Coordinates of C-alpha atoms in Angstrom, one line a residue:
M1 CA 169.1 45.7 110.4
N2 CA 165.8 48.6 110.1
A3 CA 163.8 46.0 111.5
R4 CA 159.5 46.9 112.0
T5 CA 156.9 45.4 114.1
S6 CA 153.8 45.0 113.7
G7 CA 150.3 44.6 115.0
A8 CA 148.5 43.9 111.8
S9 CA 145.7 40.5 112.0
F10 CA 147.2 39.0 108.8
D11 CA 151.0 38.2 108.2
R12 CA 153.3 39.0 104.7
R13 CA 153.0 35.8 104.3
T14 CA 149.9 35.2 103.5
F15 CA 149.0 38.6 101.8
L16 CA 151.6 37.8 100.1
R17 CA 150.2 34.0 98.5
G18 CA 147.1 35.6 98.3
A19 CA 148.0 37.9 96.0
A20 CA 150.6 35.7 94.3
A21 CA 147.6 33.8 93.5
T22 CA 145.3 36.2 92.7
G23 CA 147.1 36.9 89.6
G24 CA 149.0 41.2 89.2
A25 CA 145.5 42.3 88.3
G26 CA 143.6 40.1 91.4
A27 CA 146.5 41.8 94.0
I28 CA 146.4 45.3 93.1
A29 CA 142.7 45.0 93.5
L30 CA 143.0 44.1 96.8
L31 CA 145.6 46.5 98.1
A32 CA 142.4 48.9 96.8
A33 CA 140.6 48.1 98.4
A34 CA 142.8 48.2 102.3
C35 CA 143.6 52.2 100.2
S36 CA 140.0 52.9 100.1
T37 CA 139.6 55.2 102.5
G38 CA 142.0 58.2 101.9
S39 CA 144.6 59.1 102.1
G40 CA 144.0 61.2 105.5
S41 CA 145.5 64.4 106.6
R42 CA 148.8 65.7 103.6
S43 CA 147.2 68.9 103.5
N44 CA 150.8 70.9 103.8
A45 CA 152.6 70.3 100.7
N46 CA 155.9 70.9 102.8
S47 CA 155.9 68.3 105.1
V48 CA 157.2 65.3 104.5
S49 CA 156.9 62.3 106.9
L50 CA 159.3 59.7 106.9
W51 CA 159.4 55.8 108.3
G52 CA 163.0 55.3 108.7
V53 CA 165.7 53.2 109.8
T54 CA 165.8 52.3 114.0
G55 CA 167.8 51.3 117.0
T56 CA 171.3 52.0 116.6
F57 CA 171.4 53.7 113.3
V58 CA 168.9 56.1 113.6
P59 CA 171.7 58.4 115.3
F60 CA 173.1 58.6 111.9
Q61 CA 170.3 59.6 110.0
T62 CA 168.6 62.0 111.9
K63 CA 172.0 63.7 110.7
V64 CA 170.9 63.4 107.3
I65 CA 167.6 65.6 108.1
N66 CA 169.7 67.6 110.0
Q67 CA 171.4 68.4 107.0
F68 CA 169.0 68.7 104.5
K69 CA 166.6 70.9 106.9
Q70 CA 169.7 73.3 107.2
L71 CA 169.3 73.3 103.1
H72 CA 166.2 72.8 103.1
P73 CA 163.7 75.5 106.5
E74 CA 161.0 75.3 104.5
I75 CA 160.8 71.8 104.4
D76 CA 159.4 70.1 108.2
V77 CA 161.1 66.6 107.9
Q78 CA 158.5 64.1 110.7
V79 CA 159.9 60.6 110.9
N80 CA 158.5 57.8 112.7
Q81 CA 160.6 54.6 113.5
V82 CA 157.9 52.1 112.3
P83 CA 159.4 48.7 112.9
S84 CA 158.8 45.4 110.4
Q85 CA 159.6 41.6 110.1
G86 CA 162.2 41.6 108.0
T87 CA 162.2 41.2 104.5
G88 CA 159.2 40.8 102.3
D89 CA 156.9 42.2 105.5
A90 CA 154.8 44.6 104.0
T91 CA 151.7 44.6 107.1
S92 CA 152.5 47.4 109.1
V93 CA 152.5 49.6 105.6
I94 CA 149.3 48.2 104.0
T95 CA 147.5 49.0 108.0
A96 CA 148.9 52.5 107.1
V97 CA 147.9 53.0 103.4
R98 CA 144.5 51.8 104.4
G99 CA 144.1 53.7 107.4
G100 CA 145.7 56.2 105.7
T101 CA 148.0 57.1 107.5
A102 CA 150.4 56.4 105.2
P103 CA 153.9 58.1 105.1
D104 CA 155.1 60.0 101.6
L105 CA 158.4 57.8 102.6
W106 CA 159.9 54.9 103.6
L107 CA 163.4 52.7 103.7
L108 CA 162.7 49.8 102.9
D109 CA 163.8 46.5 101.7
R110 CA 165.5 46.7 98.0
F111 CA 164.4 43.5 97.4
S112 CA 160.6 43.5 98.2
A113 CA 160.6 46.5 96.2
A114 CA 158.9 44.4 92.6
Q115 CA 156.6 42.7 94.5
Y116 CA 156.0 45.8 96.1
A117 CA 155.2 47.5 92.9
A118 CA 153.3 44.6 92.0
I119 CA 150.5 44.9 93.7
G120 CA 151.0 48.3 93.9
L121 CA 152.0 49.2 97.3
I122 CA 154.3 51.5 96.7
E123 CA 154.6 53.9 93.2
P124 CA 156.6 54.3 90.1
I125 CA 159.4 57.8 90.4
D126 CA 159.0 57.7 86.7
E127 CA 156.8 61.1 86.6
L128 CA 158.8 63.1 88.9
I129 CA 162.5 62.7 87.4
A130 CA 160.5 64.3 84.3
E131 CA 159.3 67.0 85.9
F132 CA 161.9 67.8 88.7
E133 CA 164.8 66.9 86.9
D134 CA 167.1 69.0 83.6
V135 CA 168.4 65.3 82.3
P136 CA 166.2 61.8 81.1
K137 CA 165.4 59.6 83.5
E138 CA 169.1 57.2 81.7
E139 CA 171.1 58.9 82.9
F140 CA 169.5 60.7 86.0
L141 CA 169.0 57.5 87.3
S142 CA 173.2 56.5 86.9
S143 CA 174.1 58.1 89.8
W144 CA 173.7 55.4 91.2
L145 CA 175.3 51.5 90.7
G146 CA 173.3 50.1 88.1
F147 CA 171.9 46.5 89.8
T148 CA 171.0 48.7 93.6
V149 CA 168.3 50.4 90.9
G150 CA 167.9 47.5 88.6
E151 CA 165.9 45.9 92.0
L152 CA 164.1 48.5 91.9
T153 CA 162.9 48.4 88.4
Y154 CA 159.8 46.6 87.8
Q155 CA 158.0 46.8 84.2
G156 CA 159.8 49.6 83.4
K157 CA 159.6 51.9 85.8
T158 CA 161.6 52.9 88.8
Y159 CA 159.6 52.2 92.6
G160 CA 162.5 54.7 94.8
L161 CA 166.3 55.7 95.1
P162 CA 168.4 53.4 96.5
H163 CA 170.4 54.1 99.9
D164 CA 172.8 51.2 101.5
T165 CA 174.0 48.8 99.8
D166 CA 176.6 45.7 101.6
A167 CA 177.9 41.9 99.6
R168 CA 179.3 38.7 101.3
G169 CA 183.0 37.8 102.3
M170 CA 184.4 35.3 104.5
F171 CA 185.6 36.5 107.7
V172 CA 189.1 34.9 108.2
N173 CA 190.4 34.4 111.8
R174 CA 193.9 34.6 111.3
K175 CA 194.9 33.6 114.5
M176 CA 193.5 29.9 114.1
L177 CA 195.0 30.0 111.1
R178 CA 198.3 30.6 113.0
D179 CA 197.7 27.7 115.4
A180 CA 197.2 25.4 112.7
G181 CA 200.3 26.3 110.2
V182 CA 197.9 27.7 107.6
D183 CA 200.0 30.2 106.0
L184 CA 197.8 33.6 106.7
D185 CA 198.6 35.3 102.9
E186 CA 196.1 32.9 101.1
F187 CA 193.4 34.3 102.8
D188 CA 194.0 37.7 102.7
W189 CA 192.2 39.4 99.9
Q190 CA 194.8 41.9 99.5
Q191 CA 197.4 38.3 98.7
N192 CA 195.5 36.9 96.6
G193 CA 192.2 36.1 95.3
P194 CA 189.7 33.5 96.0
V195 CA 190.4 30.2 97.7
T196 CA 189.1 27.2 96.0
F197 CA 185.9 25.6 98.1
D198 CA 187.9 21.3 98.3
R199 CA 191.1 24.2 99.5
V200 CA 188.7 25.4 102.0
R201 CA 187.8 22.8 103.3
E202 CA 191.6 21.4 103.6
V203 CA 192.5 24.1 106.6
S204 CA 189.3 24.0 108.0
D205 CA 190.3 19.7 108.5
R206 CA 193.4 21.2 110.0
I207 CA 191.7 23.2 112.3
T208 CA 188.4 21.6 113.3
K209 CA 188.8 19.7 116.9
K210 CA 186.1 17.9 119.4
E211 CA 187.0 17.3 123.1
G212 CA 184.3 14.4 124.8
G213 CA 182.9 14.4 121.4
D214 CA 182.0 17.6 121.2
Y215 CA 183.2 19.8 118.3
T216 CA 185.4 22.7 120.3
K217 CA 186.7 24.3 116.9
M218 CA 186.2 24.6 112.9
G219 CA 186.1 26.1 109.7
L220 CA 184.3 26.8 107.7
L221 CA 180.0 26.2 108.0
P222 CA 178.8 27.3 104.4
W223 CA 174.8 27.9 105.9
Y224 CA 176.2 29.9 109.2
G225 CA 175.7 33.0 107.8
E226 CA 174.9 34.5 105.4
G227 CA 176.1 31.8 103.7
W228 CA 172.7 31.5 101.4
P229 CA 172.0 29.1 98.5
F230 CA 171.6 32.6 96.5
T231 CA 175.6 33.0 97.6
W232 CA 177.1 29.9 96.5
G233 CA 174.7 29.8 93.5
L234 CA 176.6 32.0 93.0
G235 CA 179.8 31.0 92.8
L236 CA 178.2 27.7 91.1
G237 CA 177.1 29.0 88.2
A238 CA 173.2 28.2 89.6
S239 CA 169.9 30.3 87.6
Y240 CA 166.5 30.3 88.8
F241 CA 164.5 32.1 85.8
D242 CA 164.6 31.3 81.8
Q243 CA 163.3 35.0 80.2
A244 CA 162.7 33.2 77.4
D245 CA 158.8 31.5 78.3
S246 CA 159.0 33.3 81.9
Q247 CA 159.4 29.8 83.5
M248 CA 160.5 29.4 86.5
T249 CA 164.7 27.4 86.9
M250 CA 164.9 26.1 90.4
D251 CA 164.9 22.5 89.5
S252 CA 167.3 22.9 87.9
A253 CA 171.3 20.6 87.5
G254 CA 173.3 23.9 88.9
V255 CA 170.7 25.2 91.3
E256 CA 170.5 20.9 92.7
K257 CA 174.0 21.5 92.8
V258 CA 173.6 24.2 95.1
Y259 CA 171.9 22.2 97.3
D260 CA 174.9 19.3 96.8
F261 CA 177.4 21.0 97.9
Y262 CA 175.4 21.9 101.5
R263 CA 174.8 17.8 101.5
D264 CA 178.5 16.8 101.6
W265 CA 179.7 19.5 104.1
A266 CA 176.3 18.6 105.9
D267 CA 177.5 14.8 105.9
H268 CA 181.8 15.0 106.5
Y269 CA 180.6 17.0 109.8
G270 CA 178.0 16.0 110.7
Y271 CA 174.8 18.9 111.0
R272 CA 173.5 18.0 113.6
A273 CA 177.3 17.7 115.1
A274 CA 178.1 21.3 114.1
D275 CA 174.0 22.2 115.2
T276 CA 174.9 21.7 118.9
F277 CA 178.4 23.3 118.8
I278 CA 176.4 26.5 117.0
A279 CA 173.9 26.9 120.3
T280 CA 177.0 25.5 122.3
Y281 CA 178.9 28.8 121.9
E282 CA 176.2 31.1 120.6
P283 CA 173.0 29.9 122.0
T284 CA 170.0 31.2 121.5
G285 CA 169.3 35.3 122.8
H286 CA 172.7 35.5 123.0
P287 CA 174.5 38.9 123.2
P288 CA 176.1 40.6 120.3
G289 CA 179.7 40.4 121.3
Q290 CA 179.0 36.2 121.9
M291 CA 179.7 35.0 118.7
A292 CA 181.6 32.1 117.9
F293 CA 184.3 34.1 115.6
L294 CA 185.4 35.9 118.4
Q295 CA 185.6 33.3 121.4
N296 CA 188.8 32.2 118.4
R297 CA 186.3 28.9 117.8
M298 CA 185.0 29.4 114.1
A299 CA 188.2 30.4 111.6
F300 CA 185.6 31.8 108.5
M301 CA 182.2 33.0 108.6
V302 CA 180.3 34.6 106.0
S303 CA 179.0 38.1 106.8
V304 CA 178.6 41.6 106.2
P305 CA 180.5 44.6 106.6
S306 CA 178.2 45.5 109.7
T307 CA 179.5 42.9 111.3
I308 CA 182.8 44.6 111.5
Q309 CA 181.1 47.7 113.5
T310 CA 180.4 44.6 116.4
F311 CA 183.9 43.6 116.0
D312 CA 184.2 46.7 117.7
N313 CA 181.6 47.6 119.9
Y314 CA 181.9 44.2 121.8
G315 CA 185.1 42.1 120.6
P316 CA 188.0 42.0 122.3
K317 CA 190.9 43.5 121.4
D318 CA 193.7 41.6 120.4
L319 CA 191.4 39.9 117.6
D320 CA 193.3 39.1 114.4
W321 CA 191.0 38.9 111.6
T322 CA 191.5 39.6 107.8
M323 CA 188.9 39.4 105.0
A324 CA 189.1 36.7 102.3
Y325 CA 187.0 36.4 98.5
L326 CA 184.5 34.5 99.1
P327 CA 185.7 29.9 97.8
T328 CA 185.2 29.3 93.6
Q329 CA 184.7 25.7 92.2
A330 CA 188.5 25.7 90.3
A331 CA 191.8 28.1 91.2
G332 CA 191.0 31.3 88.5
D333 CA 187.2 30.9 88.9
D334 CA 187.1 35.0 88.6
K335 CA 185.7 36.8 92.1
Y336 CA 182.0 36.6 92.9
T337 CA 179.8 38.2 95.3
W338 CA 176.0 39.5 95.6
S339 CA 174.9 43.0 97.5
G340 CA 171.8 43.5 99.3
G341 CA 170.5 47.1 100.9
F342 CA 167.7 49.5 101.7
A343 CA 165.6 52.3 98.8
L344 CA 163.7 55.3 99.3
C345 CA 160.3 54.8 97.8
M346 CA 157.0 56.3 98.6
P347 CA 153.7 54.9 99.2
K348 CA 151.1 54.6 97.8
G349 CA 149.5 57.7 99.1
S350 CA 151.9 59.5 98.4
K351 CA 152.0 63.7 97.6
K352 CA 154.4 62.3 95.1
N353 CA 155.3 66.4 94.7
R354 CA 158.6 68.8 95.6
A355 CA 158.7 68.0 98.8
V356 CA 158.6 64.6 98.7
W357 CA 161.5 64.2 95.9
E358 CA 163.7 66.8 97.4
L359 CA 163.8 65.1 101.0
M360 CA 164.5 61.3 98.7
K361 CA 167.5 62.9 96.7
Y362 CA 168.7 64.4 99.7
F363 CA 169.1 61.9 101.6
T364 CA 169.7 58.9 98.9
G365 CA 172.8 61.3 97.4
K366 CA 176.1 61.9 97.8
R367 CA 176.2 64.1 101.2
G368 CA 173.2 62.0 102.5
Q369 CA 175.3 58.6 102.2
E370 CA 178.6 59.6 103.3
T371 CA 176.8 61.4 106.3
Y372 CA 175.1 58.0 107.0
M373 CA 177.5 55.5 105.4
V374 CA 180.6 55.9 107.5
P375 CA 179.3 55.2 111.3
A376 CA 177.2 52.5 110.2
T377 CA 179.9 50.8 108.0
S378 CA 177.9 50.5 105.4
V379 CA 178.5 51.2 101.5
P380 CA 177.5 53.7 99.2
S381 CA 174.7 52.9 96.3
N382 CA 175.8 56.3 95.0
I383 CA 178.9 56.4 92.9
A384 CA 180.2 59.5 93.3
A385 CA 180.2 58.4 97.7
L386 CA 181.3 55.2 96.2
K387 CA 184.1 57.0 94.7
D388 CA 185.0 58.6 97.3
P389 CA 187.5 57.6 99.8
K390 CA 185.5 60.2 102.6
G391 CA 182.1 57.8 101.2
S392 CA 182.5 55.5 103.4
A393 CA 184.5 53.4 107.0
K394 CA 187.9 52.2 105.7
S395 CA 187.5 49.7 107.7
I396 CA 184.7 48.1 105.6
R397 CA 187.5 49.0 102.3
F398 CA 187.2 45.7 101.8
F399 CA 183.5 44.7 100.6
V400 CA 184.0 48.5 99.1
E401 CA 186.3 47.8 96.4
S402 CA 184.5 43.9 96.2
M403 CA 181.2 46.5 94.1
P404 CA 182.3 46.0 90.8
A405 CA 182.5 41.9 91.2
S406 CA 178.7 42.8 92.9
T407 CA 175.2 41.0 92.1
C408 CA 172.0 42.2 93.3
R409 CA 169.2 39.0 93.3
P410 CA 166.9 38.7 90.5
P411 CA 163.6 41.2 91.0
L412 CA 160.8 39.3 91.7
P413 CA 157.2 40.1 91.4
V414 CA 157.6 36.2 93.7
G415 CA 160.6 37.7 95.5
G416 CA 159.7 37.0 98.8
A417 CA 157.9 33.2 98.0
W418 CA 161.5 32.4 96.2
W419 CA 164.0 32.8 99.2
D420 CA 161.7 31.4 101.3
S421 CA 161.6 28.4 99.5
L422 CA 165.1 28.1 98.5
A423 CA 165.9 29.0 102.5
D424 CA 163.4 25.9 103.4
A425 CA 164.7 23.6 101.1
R426 CA 168.2 24.4 102.7
S427 CA 166.4 23.0 105.5
S428 CA 164.9 20.1 105.0
V429 CA 168.6 18.3 102.5
L430 CA 170.5 19.2 106.1
L431 CA 168.3 17.7 108.9
G432 CA 167.7 16.0 105.7
T433 CA 164.6 15.2 104.9
A434 CA 164.8 15.5 101.3
S435 CA 167.3 14.8 99.4
P436 CA 169.1 18.2 96.9
K437 CA 167.3 16.6 93.8
E438 CA 163.5 16.3 96.0
A439 CA 164.9 19.6 97.7
V440 CA 164.6 21.7 95.0
E441 CA 161.8 19.9 92.6
R442 CA 159.1 21.5 96.2
A443 CA 160.7 24.7 95.8
Q444 CA 160.0 24.7 91.4
A445 CA 156.5 23.5 92.4
R446 CA 155.8 25.7 94.9
V447 CA 157.0 29.1 93.0
N448 CA 156.1 28.6 89.7
P449 CA 152.9 28.6 89.4
M450 CA 152.8 31.9 92.0
M451 CA 155.0 33.1 89.3
Q452 CA 152.8 32.2 86.3
T453 CA 149.9 34.7 87.2
Y454 CA 152.3 37.3 85.9
S455 CA 153.2 35.4 83.7
P456 CA 154.8 36.9 81.1
F457 CA 157.5 38.8 82.4
K458 CA 161.0 39.9 81.9
L459 CA 163.5 40.7 83.9
P460 CA 164.3 44.3 83.8
K461 CA 167.4 44.7 81.2
D462 CA 170.9 44.7 83.2
Y463 CA 169.3 44.4 86.2
D464 CA 172.1 42.7 88.2
E465 CA 175.0 45.1 86.0
V466 CA 177.1 47.0 88.2
R467 CA 177.9 49.9 85.6
I468 CA 180.5 52.1 87.9

């Protein structure tokens, strides 16, 4: 959603791996050197600078800020659209901090907050809550979904306020199921709970077609879209970190099971043949509306609520689709999903005053979230907005009602390396260059030494709980 670009001379992997290798204290020292030039021109206490969203989301953000200005005409909000290269990419803000031009507020991927807090790039908000709020910190933060606050927690301190969130679900092409003679109610979340992985495989086999040796229609490709290792790991019982001894467990049997799952599906359909199918119907650089699902070529697709905006903007008017829960190992297993999203944080050098705090609260509070979330087809993280029927678009009701079953990724100080290693292991297994066991052992060998530089480390208590 919030893509940013940077002209910095070093990339985020180089910086983050170097920071992890030197340990927490060394990483902060590296950042301190980057901050040595001072905070620049920050003399106006009522001027707040914000690095916010870009692209099609700018009008929604602008409306929120205009509402805020009506309530606080004395506060001047300066917004810059500063693209980033993705999750864990801090090069643009590090460069700005070093040059004294960092914003007071930065909308960043919540999952990155722990690693940015670990290197001292962002500031905790605990003191602001104590100074400007009349209730204890825990009571104040209870206004947001628990796991969205958990993602922003590092070593007992909170490093921002949650903004939007989402969830993962299985989009279902009803036309393709109908043509294959499949009962539509079976894959409708309003009629039934999750189906099993085995049942999805059976239906995928019935739907899958070839012409001239090439696939022309397919069911589920579990590595497509939001089919990340963490997604399926939730349904397969994977665990990645041992709290008792601060060790990563990426080579555990539960994690290996995720890659066995990928390998089985890749062997069944032929990964390269399936990859050719995707390249045929979704070639590199394709326009947003050129999706296999929208062409009635792919029956199942794991994705997030913003996909519905693509359907509305680019899909055919007669597109017939619904949502289903992510498949489970056995009938009757609990529903599961996970949520990402963004947060407003304060980079090193922020004024951290009342003006900054008021904008931060409004942007992430009930009114700000309701204004933003409806047109953005995003899920509110503010509980009052989430519970209000006017707080989100009607088209994403599945995702809103999925919140009680949701969780988040573990807020590790090496989160970027953890995520990249899981994705790299998936590629190795799908391409056949490593067995599932070899792939997870490599991932463990890559990430655990980084994690040990922060040992002893404990994840925040109940960080992954919803607590609506």
